[in-house]
PDB file of C-alpha atoms and ligand atoms in Angstrom:
ATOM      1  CA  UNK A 813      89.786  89.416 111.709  1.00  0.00           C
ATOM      2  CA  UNK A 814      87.031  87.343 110.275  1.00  0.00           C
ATOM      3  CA  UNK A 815      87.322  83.604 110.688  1.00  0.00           C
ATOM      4  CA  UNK A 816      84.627  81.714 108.716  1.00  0.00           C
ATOM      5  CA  UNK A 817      84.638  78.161 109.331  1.00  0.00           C
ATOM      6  CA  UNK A 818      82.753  75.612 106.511  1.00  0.00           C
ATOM      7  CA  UNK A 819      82.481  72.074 106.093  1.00  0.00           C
ATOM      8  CA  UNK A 820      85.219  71.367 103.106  1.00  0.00           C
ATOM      9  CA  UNK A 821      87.961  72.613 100.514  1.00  0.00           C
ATOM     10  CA  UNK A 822      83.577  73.095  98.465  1.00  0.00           C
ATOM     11  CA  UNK A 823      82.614  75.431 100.432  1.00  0.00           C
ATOM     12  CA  UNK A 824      85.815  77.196 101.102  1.00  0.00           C
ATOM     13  CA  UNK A 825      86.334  77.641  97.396  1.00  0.00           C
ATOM     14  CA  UNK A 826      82.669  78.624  96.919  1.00  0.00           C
ATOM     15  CA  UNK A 827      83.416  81.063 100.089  1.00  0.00           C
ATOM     16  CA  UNK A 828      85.879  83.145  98.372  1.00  0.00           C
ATOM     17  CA  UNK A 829      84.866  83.021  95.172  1.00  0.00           C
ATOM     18  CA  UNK A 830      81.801  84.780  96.076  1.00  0.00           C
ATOM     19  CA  UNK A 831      83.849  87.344  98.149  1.00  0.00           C
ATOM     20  CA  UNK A 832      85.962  87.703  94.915  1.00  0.00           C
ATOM     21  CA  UNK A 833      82.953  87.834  92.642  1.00  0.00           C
ATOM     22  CA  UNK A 834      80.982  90.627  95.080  1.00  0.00           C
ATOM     23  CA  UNK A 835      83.847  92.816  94.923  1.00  0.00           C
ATOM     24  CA  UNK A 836      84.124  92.413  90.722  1.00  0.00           C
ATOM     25  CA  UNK A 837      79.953  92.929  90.341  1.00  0.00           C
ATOM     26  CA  UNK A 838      80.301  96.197  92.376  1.00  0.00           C
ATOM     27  CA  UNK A 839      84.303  97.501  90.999  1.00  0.00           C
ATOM     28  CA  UNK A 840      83.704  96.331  87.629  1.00  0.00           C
ATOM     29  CA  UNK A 841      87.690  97.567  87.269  1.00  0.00           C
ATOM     30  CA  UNK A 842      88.368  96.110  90.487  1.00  0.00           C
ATOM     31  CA  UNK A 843      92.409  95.014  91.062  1.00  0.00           C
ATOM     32  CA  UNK A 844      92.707  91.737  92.438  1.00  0.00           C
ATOM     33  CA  UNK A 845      95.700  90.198  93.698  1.00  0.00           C
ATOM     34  CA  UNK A 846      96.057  86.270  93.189  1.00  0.00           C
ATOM     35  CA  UNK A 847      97.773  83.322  94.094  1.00  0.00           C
ATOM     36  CA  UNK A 848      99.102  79.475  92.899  1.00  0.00           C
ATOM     37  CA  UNK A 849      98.775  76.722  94.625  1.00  0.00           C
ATOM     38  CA  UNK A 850      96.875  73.863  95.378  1.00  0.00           C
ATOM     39  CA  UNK A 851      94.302  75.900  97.605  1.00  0.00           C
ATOM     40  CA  UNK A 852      92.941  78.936  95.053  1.00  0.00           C
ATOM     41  CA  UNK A 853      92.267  75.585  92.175  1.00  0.00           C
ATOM     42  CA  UNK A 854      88.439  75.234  93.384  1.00  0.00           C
ATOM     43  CA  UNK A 855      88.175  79.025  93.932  1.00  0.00           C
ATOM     44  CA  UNK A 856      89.248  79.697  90.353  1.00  0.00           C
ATOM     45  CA  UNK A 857      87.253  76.809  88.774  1.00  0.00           C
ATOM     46  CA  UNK A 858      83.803  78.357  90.750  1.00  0.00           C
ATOM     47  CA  UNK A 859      84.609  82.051  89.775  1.00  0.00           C
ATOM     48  CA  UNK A 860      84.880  80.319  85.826  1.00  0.00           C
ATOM     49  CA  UNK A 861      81.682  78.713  86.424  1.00  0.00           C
ATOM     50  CA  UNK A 862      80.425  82.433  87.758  1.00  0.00           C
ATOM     51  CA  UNK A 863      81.585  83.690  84.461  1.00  0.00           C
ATOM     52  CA  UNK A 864      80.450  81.346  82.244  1.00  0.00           C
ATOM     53  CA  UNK A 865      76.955  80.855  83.941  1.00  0.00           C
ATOM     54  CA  UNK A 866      76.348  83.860  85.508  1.00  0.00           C
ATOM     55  CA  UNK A 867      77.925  86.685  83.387  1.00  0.00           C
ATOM     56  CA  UNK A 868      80.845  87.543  85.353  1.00  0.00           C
ATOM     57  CA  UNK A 869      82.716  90.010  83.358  1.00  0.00           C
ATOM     58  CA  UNK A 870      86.495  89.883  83.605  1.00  0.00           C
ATOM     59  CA  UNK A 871      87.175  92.856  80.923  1.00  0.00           C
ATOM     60  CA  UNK A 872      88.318  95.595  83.064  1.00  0.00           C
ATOM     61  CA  UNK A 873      89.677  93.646  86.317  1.00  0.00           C
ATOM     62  CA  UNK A 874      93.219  94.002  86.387  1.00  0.00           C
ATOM     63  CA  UNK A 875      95.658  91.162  88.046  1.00  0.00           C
ATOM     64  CA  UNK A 876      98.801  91.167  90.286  1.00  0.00           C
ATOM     65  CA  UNK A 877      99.778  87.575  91.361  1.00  0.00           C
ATOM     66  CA  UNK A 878     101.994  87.142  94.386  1.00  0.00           C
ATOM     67  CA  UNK A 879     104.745  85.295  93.370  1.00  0.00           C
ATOM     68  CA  UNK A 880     107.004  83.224  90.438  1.00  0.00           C
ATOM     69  CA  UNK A 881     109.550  80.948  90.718  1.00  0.00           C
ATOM     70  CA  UNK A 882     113.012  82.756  89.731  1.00  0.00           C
ATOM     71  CA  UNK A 883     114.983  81.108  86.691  1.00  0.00           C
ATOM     72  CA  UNK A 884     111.420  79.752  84.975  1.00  0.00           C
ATOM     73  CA  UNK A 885     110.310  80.966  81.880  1.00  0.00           C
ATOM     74  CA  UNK A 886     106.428  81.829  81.412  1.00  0.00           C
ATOM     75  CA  UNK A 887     105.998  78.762  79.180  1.00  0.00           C
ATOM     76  CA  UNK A 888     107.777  76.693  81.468  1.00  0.00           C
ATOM     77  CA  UNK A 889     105.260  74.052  82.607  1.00  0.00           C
ATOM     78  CA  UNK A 890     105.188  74.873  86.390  1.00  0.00           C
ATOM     79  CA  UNK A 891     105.746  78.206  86.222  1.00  0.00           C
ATOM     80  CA  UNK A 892     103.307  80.573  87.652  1.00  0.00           C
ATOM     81  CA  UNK A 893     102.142  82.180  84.332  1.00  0.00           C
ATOM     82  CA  UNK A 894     101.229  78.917  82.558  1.00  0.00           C
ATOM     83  CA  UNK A 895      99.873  77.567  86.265  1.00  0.00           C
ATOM     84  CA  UNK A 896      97.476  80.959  86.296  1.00  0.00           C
ATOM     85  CA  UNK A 897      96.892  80.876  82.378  1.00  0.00           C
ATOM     86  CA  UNK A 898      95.858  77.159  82.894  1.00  0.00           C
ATOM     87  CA  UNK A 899      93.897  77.771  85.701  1.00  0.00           C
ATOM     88  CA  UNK A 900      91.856  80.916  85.221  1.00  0.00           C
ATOM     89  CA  UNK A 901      92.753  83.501  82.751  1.00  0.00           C
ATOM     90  CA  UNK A 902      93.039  81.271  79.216  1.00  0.00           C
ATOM     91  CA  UNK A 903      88.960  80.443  80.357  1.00  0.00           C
ATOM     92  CA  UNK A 904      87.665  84.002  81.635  1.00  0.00           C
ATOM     93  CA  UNK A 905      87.312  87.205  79.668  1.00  0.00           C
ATOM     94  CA  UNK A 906      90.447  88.996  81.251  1.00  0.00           C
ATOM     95  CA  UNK A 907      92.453  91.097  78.824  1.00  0.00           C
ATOM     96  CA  UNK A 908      96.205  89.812  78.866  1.00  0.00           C
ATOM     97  CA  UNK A 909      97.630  93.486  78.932  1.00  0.00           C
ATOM     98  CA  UNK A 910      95.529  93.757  82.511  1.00  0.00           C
ATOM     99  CA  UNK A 911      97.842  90.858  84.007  1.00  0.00           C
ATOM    100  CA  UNK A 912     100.417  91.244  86.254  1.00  0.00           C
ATOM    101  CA  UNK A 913     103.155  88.062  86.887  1.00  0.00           C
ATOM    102  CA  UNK A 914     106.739  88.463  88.843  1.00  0.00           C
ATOM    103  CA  UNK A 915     108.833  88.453  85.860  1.00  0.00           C
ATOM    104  CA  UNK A 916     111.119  85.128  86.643  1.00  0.00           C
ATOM    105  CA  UNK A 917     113.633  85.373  83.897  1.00  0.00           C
ATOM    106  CA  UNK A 918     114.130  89.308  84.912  1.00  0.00           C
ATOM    107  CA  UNK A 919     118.273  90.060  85.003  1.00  0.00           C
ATOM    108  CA  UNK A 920     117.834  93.108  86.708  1.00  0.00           C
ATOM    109  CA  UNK A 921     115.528  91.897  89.800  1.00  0.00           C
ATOM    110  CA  UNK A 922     116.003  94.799  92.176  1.00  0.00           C
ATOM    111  CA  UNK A 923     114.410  97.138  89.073  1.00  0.00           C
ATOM    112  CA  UNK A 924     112.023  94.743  88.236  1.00  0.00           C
ATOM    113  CA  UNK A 925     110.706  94.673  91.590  1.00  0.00           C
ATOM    114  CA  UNK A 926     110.520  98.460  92.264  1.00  0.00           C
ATOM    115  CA  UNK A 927     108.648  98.230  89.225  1.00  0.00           C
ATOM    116  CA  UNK A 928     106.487  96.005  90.238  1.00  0.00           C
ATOM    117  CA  UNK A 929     105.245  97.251  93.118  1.00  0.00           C
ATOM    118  CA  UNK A 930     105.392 101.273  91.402  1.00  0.00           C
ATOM    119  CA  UNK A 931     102.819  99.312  88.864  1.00  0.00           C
ATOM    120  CA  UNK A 932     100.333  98.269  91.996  1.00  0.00           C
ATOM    121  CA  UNK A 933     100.304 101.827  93.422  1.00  0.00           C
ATOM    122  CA  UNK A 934      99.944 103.792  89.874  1.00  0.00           C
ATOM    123  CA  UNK A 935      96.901 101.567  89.428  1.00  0.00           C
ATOM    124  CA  UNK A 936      95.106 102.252  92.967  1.00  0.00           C
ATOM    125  CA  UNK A 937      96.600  99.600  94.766  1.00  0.00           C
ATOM    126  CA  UNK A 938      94.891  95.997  95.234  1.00  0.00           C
ATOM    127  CA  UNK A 939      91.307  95.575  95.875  1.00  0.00           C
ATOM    128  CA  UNK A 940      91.165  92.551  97.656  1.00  0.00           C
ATOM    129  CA  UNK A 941      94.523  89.848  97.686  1.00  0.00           C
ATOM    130  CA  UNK A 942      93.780  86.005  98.134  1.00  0.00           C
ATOM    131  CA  UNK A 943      95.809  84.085  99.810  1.00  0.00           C
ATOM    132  CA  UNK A 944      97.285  80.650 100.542  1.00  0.00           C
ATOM    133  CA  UNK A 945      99.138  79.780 103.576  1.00  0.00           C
ATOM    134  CA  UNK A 946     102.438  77.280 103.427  1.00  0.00           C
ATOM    135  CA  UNK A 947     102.841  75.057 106.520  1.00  0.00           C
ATOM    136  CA  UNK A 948     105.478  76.765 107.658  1.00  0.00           C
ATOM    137  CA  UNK A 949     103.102  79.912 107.819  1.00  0.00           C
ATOM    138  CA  UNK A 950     104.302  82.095 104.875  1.00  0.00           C
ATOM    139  CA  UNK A 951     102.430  84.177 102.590  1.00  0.00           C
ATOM    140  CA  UNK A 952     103.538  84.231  99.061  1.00  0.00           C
ATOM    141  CA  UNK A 953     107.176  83.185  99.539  1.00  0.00           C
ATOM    142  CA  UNK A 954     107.476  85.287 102.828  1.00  0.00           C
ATOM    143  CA  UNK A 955     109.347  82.471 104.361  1.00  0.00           C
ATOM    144  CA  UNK A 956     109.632  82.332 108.518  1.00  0.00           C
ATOM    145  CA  UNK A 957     112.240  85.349 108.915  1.00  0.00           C
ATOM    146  CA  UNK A 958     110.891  87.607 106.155  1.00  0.00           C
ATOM    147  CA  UNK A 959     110.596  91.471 107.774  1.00  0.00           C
ATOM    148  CA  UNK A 960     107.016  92.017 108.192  1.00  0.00           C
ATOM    149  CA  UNK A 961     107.269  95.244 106.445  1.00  0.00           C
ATOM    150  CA  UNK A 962     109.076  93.667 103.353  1.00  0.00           C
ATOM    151  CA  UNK A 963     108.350  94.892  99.864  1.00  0.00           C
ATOM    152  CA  UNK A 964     108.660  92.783  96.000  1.00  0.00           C
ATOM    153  CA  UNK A 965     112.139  91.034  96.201  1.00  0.00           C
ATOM    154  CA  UNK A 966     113.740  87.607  95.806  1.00  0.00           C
ATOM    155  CA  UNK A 967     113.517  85.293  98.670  1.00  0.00           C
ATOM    156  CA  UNK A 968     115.237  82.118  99.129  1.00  0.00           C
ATOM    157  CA  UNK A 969     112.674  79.300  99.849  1.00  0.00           C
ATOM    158  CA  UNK A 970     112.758  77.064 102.681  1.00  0.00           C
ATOM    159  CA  UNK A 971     113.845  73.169 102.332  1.00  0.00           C
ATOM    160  CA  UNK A 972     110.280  72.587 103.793  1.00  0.00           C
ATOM    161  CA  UNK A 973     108.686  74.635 100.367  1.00  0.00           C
ATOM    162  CA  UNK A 974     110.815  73.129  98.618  1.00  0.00           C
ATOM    163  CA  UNK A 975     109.841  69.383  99.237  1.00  0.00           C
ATOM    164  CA  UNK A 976     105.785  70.842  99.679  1.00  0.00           C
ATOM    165  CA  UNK A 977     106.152  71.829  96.025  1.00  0.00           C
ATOM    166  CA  UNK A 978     108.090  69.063  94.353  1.00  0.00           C
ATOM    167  CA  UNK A 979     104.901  67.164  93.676  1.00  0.00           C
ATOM    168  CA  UNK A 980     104.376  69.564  90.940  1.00  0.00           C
ATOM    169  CA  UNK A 981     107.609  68.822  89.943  1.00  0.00           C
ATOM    170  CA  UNK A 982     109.157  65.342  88.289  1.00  0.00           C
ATOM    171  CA  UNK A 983     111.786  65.420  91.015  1.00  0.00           C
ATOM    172  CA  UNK A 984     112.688  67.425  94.124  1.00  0.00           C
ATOM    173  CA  UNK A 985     116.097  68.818  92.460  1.00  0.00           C
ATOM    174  CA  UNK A 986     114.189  70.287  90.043  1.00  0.00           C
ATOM    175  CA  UNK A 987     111.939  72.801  92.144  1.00  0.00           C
ATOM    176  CA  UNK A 988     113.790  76.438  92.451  1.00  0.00           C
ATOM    177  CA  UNK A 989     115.378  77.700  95.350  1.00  0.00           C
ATOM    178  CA  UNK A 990     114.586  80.907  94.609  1.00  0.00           C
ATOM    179  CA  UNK A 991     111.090  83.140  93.746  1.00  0.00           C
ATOM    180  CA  UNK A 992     110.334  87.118  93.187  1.00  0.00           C
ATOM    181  CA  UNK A 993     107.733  87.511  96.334  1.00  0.00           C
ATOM    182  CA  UNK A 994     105.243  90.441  97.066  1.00  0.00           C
ATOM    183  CA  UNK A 995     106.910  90.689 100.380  1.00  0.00           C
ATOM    184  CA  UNK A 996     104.563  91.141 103.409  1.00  0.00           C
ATOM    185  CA  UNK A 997     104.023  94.801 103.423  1.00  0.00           C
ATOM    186  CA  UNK A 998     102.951  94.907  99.888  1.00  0.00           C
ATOM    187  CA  UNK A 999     100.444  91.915 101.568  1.00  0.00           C
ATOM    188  CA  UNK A1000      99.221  94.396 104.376  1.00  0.00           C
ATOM    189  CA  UNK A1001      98.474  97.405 101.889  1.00  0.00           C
ATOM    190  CA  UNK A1002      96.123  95.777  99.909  1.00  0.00           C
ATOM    191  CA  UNK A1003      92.811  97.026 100.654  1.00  0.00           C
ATOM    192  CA  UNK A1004      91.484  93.934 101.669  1.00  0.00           C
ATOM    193  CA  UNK A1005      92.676  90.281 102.080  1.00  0.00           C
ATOM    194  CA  UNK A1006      91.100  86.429 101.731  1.00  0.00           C
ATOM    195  CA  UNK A1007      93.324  83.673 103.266  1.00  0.00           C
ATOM    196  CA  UNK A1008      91.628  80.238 102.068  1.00  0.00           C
ATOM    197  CA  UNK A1009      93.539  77.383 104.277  1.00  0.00           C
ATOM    198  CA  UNK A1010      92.307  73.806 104.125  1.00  0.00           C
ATOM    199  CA  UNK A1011      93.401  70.338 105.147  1.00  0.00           C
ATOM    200  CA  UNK A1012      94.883  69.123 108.712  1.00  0.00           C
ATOM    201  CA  UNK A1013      98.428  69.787 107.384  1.00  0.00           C
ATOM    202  CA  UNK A1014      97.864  73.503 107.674  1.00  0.00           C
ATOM    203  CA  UNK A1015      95.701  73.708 111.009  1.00  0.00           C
ATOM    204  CA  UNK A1016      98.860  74.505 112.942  1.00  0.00           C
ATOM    205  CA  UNK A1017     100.110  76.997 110.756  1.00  0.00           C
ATOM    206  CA  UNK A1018      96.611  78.471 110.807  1.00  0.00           C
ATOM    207  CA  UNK A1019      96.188  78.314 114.688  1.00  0.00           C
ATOM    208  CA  UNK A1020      99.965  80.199 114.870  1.00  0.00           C
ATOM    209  CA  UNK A1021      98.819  82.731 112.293  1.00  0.00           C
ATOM    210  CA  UNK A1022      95.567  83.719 114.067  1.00  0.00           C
ATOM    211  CA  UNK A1023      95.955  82.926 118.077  1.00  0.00           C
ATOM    212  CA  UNK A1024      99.676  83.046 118.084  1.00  0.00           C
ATOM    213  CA  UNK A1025     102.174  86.533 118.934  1.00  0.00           C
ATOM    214  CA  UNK A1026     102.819  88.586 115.625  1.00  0.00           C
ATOM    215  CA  UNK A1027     105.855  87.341 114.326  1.00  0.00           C
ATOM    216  CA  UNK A1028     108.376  87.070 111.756  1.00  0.00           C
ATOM    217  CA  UNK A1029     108.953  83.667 112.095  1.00  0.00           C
ATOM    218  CA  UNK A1030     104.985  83.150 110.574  1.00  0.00           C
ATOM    219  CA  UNK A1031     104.261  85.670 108.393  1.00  0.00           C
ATOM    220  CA  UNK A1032     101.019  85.086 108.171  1.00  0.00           C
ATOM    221  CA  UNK A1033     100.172  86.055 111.820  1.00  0.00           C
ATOM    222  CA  UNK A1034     100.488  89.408 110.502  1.00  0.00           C
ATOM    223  CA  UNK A1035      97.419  89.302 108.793  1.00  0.00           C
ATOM    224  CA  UNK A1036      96.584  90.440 112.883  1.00  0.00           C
ATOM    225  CA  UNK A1037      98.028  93.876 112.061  1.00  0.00           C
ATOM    226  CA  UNK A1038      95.341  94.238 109.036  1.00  0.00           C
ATOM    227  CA  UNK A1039      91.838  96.003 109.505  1.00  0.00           C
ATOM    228  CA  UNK A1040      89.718  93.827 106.887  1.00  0.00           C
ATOM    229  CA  UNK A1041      90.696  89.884 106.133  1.00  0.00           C
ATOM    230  CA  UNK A1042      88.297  87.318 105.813  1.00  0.00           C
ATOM    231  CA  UNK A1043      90.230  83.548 106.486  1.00  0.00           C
ATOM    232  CA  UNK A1044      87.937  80.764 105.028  1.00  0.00           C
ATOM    233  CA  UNK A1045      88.809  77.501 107.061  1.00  0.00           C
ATOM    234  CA  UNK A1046      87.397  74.053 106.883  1.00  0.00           C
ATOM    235  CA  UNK A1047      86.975  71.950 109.617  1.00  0.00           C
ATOM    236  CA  UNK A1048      90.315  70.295 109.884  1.00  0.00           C
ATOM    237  CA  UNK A1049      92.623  73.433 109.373  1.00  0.00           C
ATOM    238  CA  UNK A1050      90.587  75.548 112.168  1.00  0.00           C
ATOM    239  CA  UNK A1051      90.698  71.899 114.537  1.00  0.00           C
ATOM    240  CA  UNK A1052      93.709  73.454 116.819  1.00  0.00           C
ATOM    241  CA  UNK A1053      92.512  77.165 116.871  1.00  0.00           C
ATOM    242  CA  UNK A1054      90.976  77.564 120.552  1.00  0.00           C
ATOM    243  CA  UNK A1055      88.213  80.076 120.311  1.00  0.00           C
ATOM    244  CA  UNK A1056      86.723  77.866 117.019  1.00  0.00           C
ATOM    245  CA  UNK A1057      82.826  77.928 118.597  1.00  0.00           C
ATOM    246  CA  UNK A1058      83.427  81.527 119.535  1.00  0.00           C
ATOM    247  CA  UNK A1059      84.112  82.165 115.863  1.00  0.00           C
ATOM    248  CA  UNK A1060      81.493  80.054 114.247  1.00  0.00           C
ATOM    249  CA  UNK A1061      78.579  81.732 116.906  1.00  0.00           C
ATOM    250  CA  UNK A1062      79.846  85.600 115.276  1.00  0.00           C
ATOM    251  CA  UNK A1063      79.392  83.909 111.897  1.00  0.00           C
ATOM    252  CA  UNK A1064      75.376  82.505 112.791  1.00  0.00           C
ATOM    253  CA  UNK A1065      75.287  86.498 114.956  1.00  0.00           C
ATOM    254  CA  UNK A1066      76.051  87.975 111.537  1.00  0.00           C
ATOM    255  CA  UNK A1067      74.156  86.080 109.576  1.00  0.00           C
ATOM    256  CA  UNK A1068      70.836  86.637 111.508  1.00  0.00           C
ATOM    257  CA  UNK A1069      71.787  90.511 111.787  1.00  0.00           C
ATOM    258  CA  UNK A1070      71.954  90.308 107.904  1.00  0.00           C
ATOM    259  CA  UNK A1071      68.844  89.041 107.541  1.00  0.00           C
ATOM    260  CA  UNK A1072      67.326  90.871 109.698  1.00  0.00           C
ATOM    261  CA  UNK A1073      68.735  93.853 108.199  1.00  0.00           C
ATOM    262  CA  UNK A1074      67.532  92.661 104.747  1.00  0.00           C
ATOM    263  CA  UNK A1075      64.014  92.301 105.803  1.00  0.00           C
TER     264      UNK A1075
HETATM  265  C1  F6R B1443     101.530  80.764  95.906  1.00  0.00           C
HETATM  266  C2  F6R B1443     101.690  81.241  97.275  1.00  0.00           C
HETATM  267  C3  F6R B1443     102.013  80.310  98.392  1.00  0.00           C
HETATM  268  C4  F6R B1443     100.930  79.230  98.589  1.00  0.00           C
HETATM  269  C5  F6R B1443     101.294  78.322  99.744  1.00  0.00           C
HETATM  270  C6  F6R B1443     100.286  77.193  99.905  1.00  0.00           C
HETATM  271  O1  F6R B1443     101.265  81.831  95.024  1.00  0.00           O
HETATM  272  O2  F6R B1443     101.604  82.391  97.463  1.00  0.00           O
HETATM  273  O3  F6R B1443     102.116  81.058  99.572  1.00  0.00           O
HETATM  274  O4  F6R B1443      99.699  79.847  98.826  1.00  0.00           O
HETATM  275  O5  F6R B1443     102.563  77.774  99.549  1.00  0.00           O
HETATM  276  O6  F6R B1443     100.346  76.344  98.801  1.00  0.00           O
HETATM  277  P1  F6R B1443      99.239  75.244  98.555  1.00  0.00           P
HETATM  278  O7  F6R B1443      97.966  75.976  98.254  1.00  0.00           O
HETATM  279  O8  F6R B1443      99.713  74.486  97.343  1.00  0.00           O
HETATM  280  O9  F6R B1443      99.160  74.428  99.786  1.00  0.00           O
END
C-alpha cells in the first residue's frame, strides 16, 4: 500500500487527478470507477481543467460509480446522477451511453445488481476505482459489518451516514436509509484503487483502515488485502497513523529513484 502524504484537500485533488489522468493518456478506453462526495469535488474540477486545458479526451473512457441512494430518481437534486452530471460529466467529453449509475428507482434490485456487476466484467473490469472514505470507515456504502467479499446490493446506511450526509439535504429526515452499493469485493477486483481522505474528521478512520487488523467492522482496512492502492492523505487525516515519517521518507526514496531513473 502506497500512502502519499501532501499538504491540503489542493494537492490531494491534484494527486489523484493526475493518477486518474496517467491512466486515461495511456488506456485511452480506460474504465474508471468513481465516487460522490465531498472529497472527489477538487479531483473532478482539476481533471475538467486537464480536459479543457490540456486535451484530456473523455470519448472512449467508460464509467461505473460506486453507489446511489435507493428511492431517488436521476433528476432528483441529490441524487448521485445529477451530483456526477453536475460535477464532471455535463463539462467533459464523456459519451452518456459509456456511464454507469446504480439504478435507484430499480423494482427488481437483486437483477439490477447482478446486472450491474455482469456489466463491469463484460467490459474488462475497472481500471483504476477512486475512493472516499466515511468516518465510520466504509467504502461506498459498505457500512461497518458489510462481508468483505460482498458484491452490488442494497445496504442499509448507518445513523452516523445518515446525519454526515444531511448537509446535502434540507433536513435530516429527508436523507435515504437505503443505497445500491458496489459491495467490497467488487472494490478489491478493480485493477487498481485511489482512496483520497482529507480533513481531521477522517484521520481515525484512516489510521484504522491502514495500521489497524482487517476487519469488517472498517471496510476500508481491506484495501490491506489489495496489491496496488495509492491513499492520498493530507496532513490532518494521516496525523494519528504511526509510521507517517516512515511513509513520507518512501515517497522522497521514490521520487529520487524516479529521477534518477529518468536521467
Ligand atoms: C460516495 C461514497 C462514500 C463517500 C464517503 C465520504 O460515492 O462512496 O463512501 O466517499 O461517504 O464522503 P465525503 O467525501 O462526503 O466525506
Amino acid at each position: 500500500m502506497r500512502v502519499v502524504i501532501v499538504s491540503d484537500y489542493d494537492s490531494a485533488s491534484k494527486k489523484a487527478a493526475s493518477i486518474i489522468a496517467k491512466e486515461i493518456r495511456s488506456k485511452p478506453n480506460a474504465i474508471l470507477g468513481l465516487a460522490t462526495g465531498s472529497t472527489p469535488l477538487g479531483t473532478y474540477k482539476e481533471l475538467i481543467r486537464m480536459h479543457k486545458k490540456e486535451n484530456l479526451d473523455f470519448s472512449r473512457v467508460r464509467t461505473f460509480n460506486l453507489d446511489e441512494y435507493y428511492g431517488l430518481a436521476p433528476n432528483h437534486p441529490q441524487s448521485y446522477h445529477r451530483f456526477m452530471e453536475e460535477n464532471l460529466f455535463s463539462k467533459v467529453n464523456i459519451k452518456a451511453a459509456n456511464v454507469h449509475i446504480p439504478d435507484g428507482l430499480t423494482k427488481d434490485v437483486g437483477a439490477f445488481c447482478r446486472r450491474y456487476e455482469e456489466k463491469i466484467r463484460r467490459s474488462g473490469g475497472i481500471d483504476i476505482q477512486l475512493l472516499g472514505i466515511g468516518r465510520d470507515g466504509h467504502l461506498g456504502f459498505n457500512e461497518p459489518g458489510s462481508s468483505l467479499g460482498s458484491r452490488t446490493r442494497l445496504k442499509t446506511l448507518t445513523e452516523e451516514t445518515v446525519r454526515d450526509n444531511a448537509r446535502f439535504f434540507s433536513k435530516t429526515e429527508d436523507v435515504p436509509r437505503l443505497a445500491i452499493t458496489m459491495g467490497v469485493g467488487t472494490i478489491l477486483d478493480a485493477r487498481k484503487l485511489i482512496l483520497i481522505a482529507t480533513g481531521e474528521a477522517k484521520a481515525e478512520a484512516v489510521r484504522a483502515s491502514i495500521e489497524g487488523s482487517v476487519t469488517a467492522q472498517v471496510t476500508a482496512s481491506a484495501l490491506q488485502l489489495h496489491p496496488s492502492v495509492i491513499c492520498v492523505l493530507d496532513e490532518a487525516a494521516s496525523q494519528l497513523l504511526t509510521k507517517r515519517d516512515y511513509y513520507k521518507y518512501v515517497e522522497k526514496i521514490a521520487e529520487s529513484v524516479e529521477s534518477e531513473a529518468r536521467i
